[in-house]
mmCIF file of C-alpha atoms and ligand atoms in Angstrom:
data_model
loop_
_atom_site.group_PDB
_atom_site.id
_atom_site.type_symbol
_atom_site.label_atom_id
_atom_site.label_comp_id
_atom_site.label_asym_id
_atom_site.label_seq_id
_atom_site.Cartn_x
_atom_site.Cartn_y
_atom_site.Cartn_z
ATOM 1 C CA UNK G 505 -23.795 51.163 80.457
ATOM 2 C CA UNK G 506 -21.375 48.154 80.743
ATOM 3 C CA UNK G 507 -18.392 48.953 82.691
ATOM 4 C CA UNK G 508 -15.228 47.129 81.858
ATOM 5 C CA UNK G 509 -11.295 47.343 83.573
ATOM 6 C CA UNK G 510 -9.006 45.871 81.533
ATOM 7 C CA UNK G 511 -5.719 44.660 82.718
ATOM 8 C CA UNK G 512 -2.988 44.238 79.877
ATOM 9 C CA UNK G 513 0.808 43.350 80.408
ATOM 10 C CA UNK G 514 2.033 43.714 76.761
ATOM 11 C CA UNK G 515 1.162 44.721 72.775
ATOM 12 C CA UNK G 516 -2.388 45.161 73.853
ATOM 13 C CA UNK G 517 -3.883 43.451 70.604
ATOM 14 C CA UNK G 518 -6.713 41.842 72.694
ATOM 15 C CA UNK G 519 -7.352 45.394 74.241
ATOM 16 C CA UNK G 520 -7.625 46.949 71.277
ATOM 17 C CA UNK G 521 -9.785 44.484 69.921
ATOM 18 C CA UNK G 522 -12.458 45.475 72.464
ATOM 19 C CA UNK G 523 -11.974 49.148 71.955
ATOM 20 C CA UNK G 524 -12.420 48.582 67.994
ATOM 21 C CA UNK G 525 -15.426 46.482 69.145
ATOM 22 C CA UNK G 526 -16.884 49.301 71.714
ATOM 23 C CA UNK G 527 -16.056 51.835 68.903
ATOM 24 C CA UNK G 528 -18.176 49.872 66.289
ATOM 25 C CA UNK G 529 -21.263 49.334 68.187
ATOM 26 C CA UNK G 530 -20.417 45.796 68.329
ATOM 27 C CA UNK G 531 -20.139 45.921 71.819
ATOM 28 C CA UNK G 532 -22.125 48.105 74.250
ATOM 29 C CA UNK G 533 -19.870 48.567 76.874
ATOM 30 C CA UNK G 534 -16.739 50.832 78.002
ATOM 31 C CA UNK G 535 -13.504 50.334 79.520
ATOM 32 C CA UNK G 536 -13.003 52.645 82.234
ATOM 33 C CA UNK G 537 -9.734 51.859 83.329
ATOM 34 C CA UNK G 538 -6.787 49.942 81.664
ATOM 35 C CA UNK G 539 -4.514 48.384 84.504
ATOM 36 C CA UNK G 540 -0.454 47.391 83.628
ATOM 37 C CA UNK G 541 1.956 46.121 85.820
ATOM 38 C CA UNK G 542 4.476 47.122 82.747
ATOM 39 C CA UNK G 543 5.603 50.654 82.536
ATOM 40 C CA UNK G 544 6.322 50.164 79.194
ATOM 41 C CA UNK G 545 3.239 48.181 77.741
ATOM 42 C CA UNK G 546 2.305 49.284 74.370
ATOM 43 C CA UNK G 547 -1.067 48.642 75.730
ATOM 44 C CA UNK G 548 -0.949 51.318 77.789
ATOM 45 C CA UNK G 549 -0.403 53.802 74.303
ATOM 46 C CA UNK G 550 -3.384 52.130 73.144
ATOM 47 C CA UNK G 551 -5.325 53.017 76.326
ATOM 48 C CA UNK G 552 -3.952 56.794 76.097
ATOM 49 C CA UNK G 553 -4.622 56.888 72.562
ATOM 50 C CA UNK G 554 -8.166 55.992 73.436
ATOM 51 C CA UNK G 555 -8.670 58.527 76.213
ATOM 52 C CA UNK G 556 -9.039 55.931 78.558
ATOM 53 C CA UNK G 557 -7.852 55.857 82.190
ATOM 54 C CA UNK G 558 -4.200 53.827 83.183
ATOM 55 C CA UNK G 559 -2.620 52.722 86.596
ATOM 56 C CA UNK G 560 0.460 51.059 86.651
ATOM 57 C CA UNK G 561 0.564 48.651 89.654
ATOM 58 C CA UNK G 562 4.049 48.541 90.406
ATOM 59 C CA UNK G 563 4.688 46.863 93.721
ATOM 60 C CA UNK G 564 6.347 43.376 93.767
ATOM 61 C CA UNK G 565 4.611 42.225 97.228
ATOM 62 C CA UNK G 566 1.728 40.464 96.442
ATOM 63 C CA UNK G 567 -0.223 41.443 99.245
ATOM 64 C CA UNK G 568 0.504 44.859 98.893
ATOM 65 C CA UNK G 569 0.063 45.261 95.231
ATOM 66 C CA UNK G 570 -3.540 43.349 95.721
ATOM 67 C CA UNK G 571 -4.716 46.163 98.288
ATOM 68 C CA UNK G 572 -3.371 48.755 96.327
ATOM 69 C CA UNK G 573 -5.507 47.984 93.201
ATOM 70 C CA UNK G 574 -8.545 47.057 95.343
ATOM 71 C CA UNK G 575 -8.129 51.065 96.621
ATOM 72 C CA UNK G 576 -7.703 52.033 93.257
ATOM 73 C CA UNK G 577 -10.458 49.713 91.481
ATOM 74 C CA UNK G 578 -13.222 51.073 94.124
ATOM 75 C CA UNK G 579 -13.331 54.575 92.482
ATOM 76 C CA UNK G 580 -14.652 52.608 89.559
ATOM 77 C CA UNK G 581 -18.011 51.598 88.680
ATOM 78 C CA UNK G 582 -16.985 47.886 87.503
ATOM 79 C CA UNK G 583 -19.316 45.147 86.186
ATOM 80 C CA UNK G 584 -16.278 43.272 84.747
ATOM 81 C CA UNK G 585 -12.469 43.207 84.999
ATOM 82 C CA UNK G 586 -11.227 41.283 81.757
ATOM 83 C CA UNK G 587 -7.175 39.989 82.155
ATOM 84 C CA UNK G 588 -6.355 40.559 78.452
ATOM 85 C CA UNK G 589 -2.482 39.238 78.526
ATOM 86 C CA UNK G 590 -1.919 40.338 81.858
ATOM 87 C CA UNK G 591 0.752 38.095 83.722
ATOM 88 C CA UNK G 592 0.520 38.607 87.284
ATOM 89 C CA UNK G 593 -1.210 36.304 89.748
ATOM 90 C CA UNK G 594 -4.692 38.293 90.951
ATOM 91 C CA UNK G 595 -5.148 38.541 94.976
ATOM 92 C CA UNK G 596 -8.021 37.531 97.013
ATOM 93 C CA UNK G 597 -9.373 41.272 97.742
ATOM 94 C CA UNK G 598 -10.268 41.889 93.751
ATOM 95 C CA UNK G 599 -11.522 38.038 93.888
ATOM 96 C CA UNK G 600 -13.674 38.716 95.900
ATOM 97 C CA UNK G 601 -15.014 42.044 94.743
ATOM 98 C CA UNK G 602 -15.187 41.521 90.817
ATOM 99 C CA UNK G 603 -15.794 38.790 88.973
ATOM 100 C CA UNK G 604 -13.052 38.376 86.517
ATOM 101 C CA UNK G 605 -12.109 36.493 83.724
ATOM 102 C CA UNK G 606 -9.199 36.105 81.562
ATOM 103 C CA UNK G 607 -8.574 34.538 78.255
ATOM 104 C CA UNK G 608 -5.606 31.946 77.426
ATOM 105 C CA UNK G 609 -3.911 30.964 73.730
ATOM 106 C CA UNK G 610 -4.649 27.111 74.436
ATOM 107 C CA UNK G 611 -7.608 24.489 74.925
ATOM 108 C CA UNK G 612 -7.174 24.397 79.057
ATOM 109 C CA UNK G 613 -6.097 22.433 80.880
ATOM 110 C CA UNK G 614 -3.484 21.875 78.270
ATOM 111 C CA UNK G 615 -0.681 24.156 78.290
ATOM 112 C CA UNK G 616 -1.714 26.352 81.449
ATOM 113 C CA UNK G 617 -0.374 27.501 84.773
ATOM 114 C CA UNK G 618 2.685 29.476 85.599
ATOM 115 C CA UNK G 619 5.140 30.182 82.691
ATOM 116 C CA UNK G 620 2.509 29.424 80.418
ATOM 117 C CA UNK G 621 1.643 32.414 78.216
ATOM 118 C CA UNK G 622 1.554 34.287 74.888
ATOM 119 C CA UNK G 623 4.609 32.219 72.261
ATOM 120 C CA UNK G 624 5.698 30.255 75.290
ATOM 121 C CA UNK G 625 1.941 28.273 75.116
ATOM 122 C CA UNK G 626 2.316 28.553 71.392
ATOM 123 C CA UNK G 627 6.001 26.857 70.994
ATOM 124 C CA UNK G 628 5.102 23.861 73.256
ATOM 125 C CA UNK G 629 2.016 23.351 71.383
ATOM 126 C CA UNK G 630 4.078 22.935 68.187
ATOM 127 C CA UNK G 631 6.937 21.052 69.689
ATOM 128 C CA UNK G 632 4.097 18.388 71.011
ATOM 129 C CA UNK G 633 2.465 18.389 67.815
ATOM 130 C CA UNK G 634 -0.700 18.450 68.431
ATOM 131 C CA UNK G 635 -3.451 18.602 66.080
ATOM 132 C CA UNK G 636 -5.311 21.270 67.765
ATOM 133 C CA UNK G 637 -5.100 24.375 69.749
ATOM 134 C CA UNK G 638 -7.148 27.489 70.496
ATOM 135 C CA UNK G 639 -7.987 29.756 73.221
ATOM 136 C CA UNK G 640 -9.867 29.718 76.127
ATOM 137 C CA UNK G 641 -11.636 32.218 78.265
ATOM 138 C CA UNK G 642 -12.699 31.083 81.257
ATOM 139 C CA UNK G 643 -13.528 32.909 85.130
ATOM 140 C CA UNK G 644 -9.872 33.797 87.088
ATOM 141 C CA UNK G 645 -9.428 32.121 90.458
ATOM 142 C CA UNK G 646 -6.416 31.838 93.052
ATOM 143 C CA UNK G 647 -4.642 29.540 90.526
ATOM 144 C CA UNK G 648 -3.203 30.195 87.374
ATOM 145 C CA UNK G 649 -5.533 29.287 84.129
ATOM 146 C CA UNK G 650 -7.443 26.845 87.223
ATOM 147 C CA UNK G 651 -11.063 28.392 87.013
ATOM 148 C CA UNK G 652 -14.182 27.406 85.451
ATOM 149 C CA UNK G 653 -13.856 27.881 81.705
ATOM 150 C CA UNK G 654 -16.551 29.837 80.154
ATOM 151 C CA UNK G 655 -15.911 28.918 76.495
ATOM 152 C CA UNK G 656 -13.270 27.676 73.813
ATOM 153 C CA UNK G 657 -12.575 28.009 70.290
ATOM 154 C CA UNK G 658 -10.396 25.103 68.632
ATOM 155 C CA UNK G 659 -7.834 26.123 65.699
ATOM 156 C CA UNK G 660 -6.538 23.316 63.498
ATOM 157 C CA UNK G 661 -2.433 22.882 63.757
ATOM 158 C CA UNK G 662 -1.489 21.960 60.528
ATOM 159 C CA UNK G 663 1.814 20.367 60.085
ATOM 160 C CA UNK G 664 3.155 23.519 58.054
ATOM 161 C CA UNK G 665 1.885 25.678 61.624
ATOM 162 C CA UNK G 666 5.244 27.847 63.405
ATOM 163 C CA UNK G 667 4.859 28.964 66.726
ATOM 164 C CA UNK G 668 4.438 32.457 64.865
ATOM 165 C CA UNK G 669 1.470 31.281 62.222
ATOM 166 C CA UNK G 670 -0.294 29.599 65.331
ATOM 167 C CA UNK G 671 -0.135 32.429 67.289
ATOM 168 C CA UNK G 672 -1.621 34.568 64.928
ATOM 169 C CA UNK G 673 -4.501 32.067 63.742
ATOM 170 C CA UNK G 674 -5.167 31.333 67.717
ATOM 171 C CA UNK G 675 -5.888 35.424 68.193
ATOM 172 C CA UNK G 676 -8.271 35.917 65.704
ATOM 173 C CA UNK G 677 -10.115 33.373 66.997
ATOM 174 C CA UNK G 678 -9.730 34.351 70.213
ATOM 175 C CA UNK G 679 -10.724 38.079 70.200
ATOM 176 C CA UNK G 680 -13.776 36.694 68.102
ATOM 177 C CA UNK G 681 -14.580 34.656 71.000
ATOM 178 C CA UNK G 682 -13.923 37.075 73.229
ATOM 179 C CA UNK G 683 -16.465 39.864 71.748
ATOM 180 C CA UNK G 684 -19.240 37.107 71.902
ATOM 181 C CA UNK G 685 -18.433 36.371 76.028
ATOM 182 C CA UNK G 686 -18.228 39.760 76.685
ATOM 183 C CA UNK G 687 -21.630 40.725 74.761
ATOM 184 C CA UNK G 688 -22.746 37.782 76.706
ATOM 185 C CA UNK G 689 -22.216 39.375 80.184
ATOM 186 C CA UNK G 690 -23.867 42.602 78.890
ATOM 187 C CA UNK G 691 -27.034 40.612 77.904
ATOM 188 C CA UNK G 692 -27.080 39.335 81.250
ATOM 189 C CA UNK G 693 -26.711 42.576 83.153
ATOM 190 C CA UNK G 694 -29.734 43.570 80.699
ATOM 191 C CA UNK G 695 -31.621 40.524 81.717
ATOM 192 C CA UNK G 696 -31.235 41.092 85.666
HETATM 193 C C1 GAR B 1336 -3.268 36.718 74.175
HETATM 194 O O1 GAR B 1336 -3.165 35.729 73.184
HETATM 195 C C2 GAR B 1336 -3.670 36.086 75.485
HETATM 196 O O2 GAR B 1336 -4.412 34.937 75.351
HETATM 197 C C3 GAR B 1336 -2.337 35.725 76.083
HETATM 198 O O3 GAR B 1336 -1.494 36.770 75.760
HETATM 199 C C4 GAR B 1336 -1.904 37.325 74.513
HETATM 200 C C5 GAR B 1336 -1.982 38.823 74.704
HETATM 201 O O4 GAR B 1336 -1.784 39.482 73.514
HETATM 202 N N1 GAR B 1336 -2.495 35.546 77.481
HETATM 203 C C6 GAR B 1336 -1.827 34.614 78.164
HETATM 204 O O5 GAR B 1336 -1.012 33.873 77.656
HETATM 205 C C7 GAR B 1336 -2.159 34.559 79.650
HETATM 206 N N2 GAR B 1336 -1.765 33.317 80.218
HETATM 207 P P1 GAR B 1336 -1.925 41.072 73.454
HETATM 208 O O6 GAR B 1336 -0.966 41.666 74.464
HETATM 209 O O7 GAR B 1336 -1.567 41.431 72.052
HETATM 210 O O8 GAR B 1336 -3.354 41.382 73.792
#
């Protein structure tokens, strides 16, 4: 079996997606673990509702809060942590234990970095208005939406586009995408 953590900061959408996914034999894999640093992610409801193990990672230090979840991630048979809207910066103990990748509503290296999430990416894609956007999942490193990207999607802007339309046309592409990296990686567990 494929062993996933997901770590989630808000609605959860993207988790879902991959529990939908796991649930419908479209993906051979399951998520052991579903990691918030928000008390009060509806993410987390979707993890319950699912049976599925949660930790909420609490502490502000950065140092601390990296050694706590390496403690807690080693009781866990992981072949991939996935950052499904998760906002926190990841530490250098779970960098170098896991490999990790996250997935971003934007073509990187445009609209990346710190600040640059969920509407906010959306609204400044708008206000430049550009012709394109999309999403981009790509491996996590010490820098914010900095590592090598694994694969992108591009969604057409059109001129009639709101931060809100965008947003929703850049996640369905992106949890499509997202199924196909993922059953990716499990083919190449398979393979090795
Ligand atoms: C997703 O679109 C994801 O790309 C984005 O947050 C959304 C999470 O939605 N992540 C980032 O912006 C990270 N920089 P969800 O909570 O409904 O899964």
């Amino acid at each position: 079996m494929y062993h996933l953590v997901v770590f989630a900061s808000g609605n959860g959408s993207t988790l879902q997606c991959i529990i939908d996914s796991i649930h419908n034999h479209e993906l051979e894999a399951q998520i052991d673990l579903v990691v918030s640093d928000n008390p009060n992610a509806y993410a987390l409801k979707r993890a319950e509702a699912n049976n599925i193990a949660t930790y909420i990672i609490q502490n502000k230090n950065f140092t601390q809060r990296d050694l706590e979840l390496s403690n807690i991630l080693s009781k866990y048979p992981i072949d991939l942590i996935v950052l499904a809207g998760y906002l926190k910066m990841i530490g250098p103990s779970l960098l170098e234990m896991y490999t990790i990748i996250n997935t971003h509503p934007s073509l990187l290296p445009k609209y990346g970095g710190k600040g640059m999430h969920g509407m906010y990416v959306h609204k400044a894609v708008i206000s430049a208005q550009e012709k394109y956007s999309g999403a981009t999942i790509h491996f996590v490193n010490q820098e914010y939406d900095k590592g090598s990207i694994i694969s992108q999607t591009k969604v057409e802007v059109l001129a009639s586009d709101t931060a809100d339309s965008l947003s929703q046309k850049v996640q369905a592409a992106e949890k499509i995408q997202l199924i196909q990296v993922l059953n990716n990686f499990v083919k190449q567990k398979g393979q090795s």
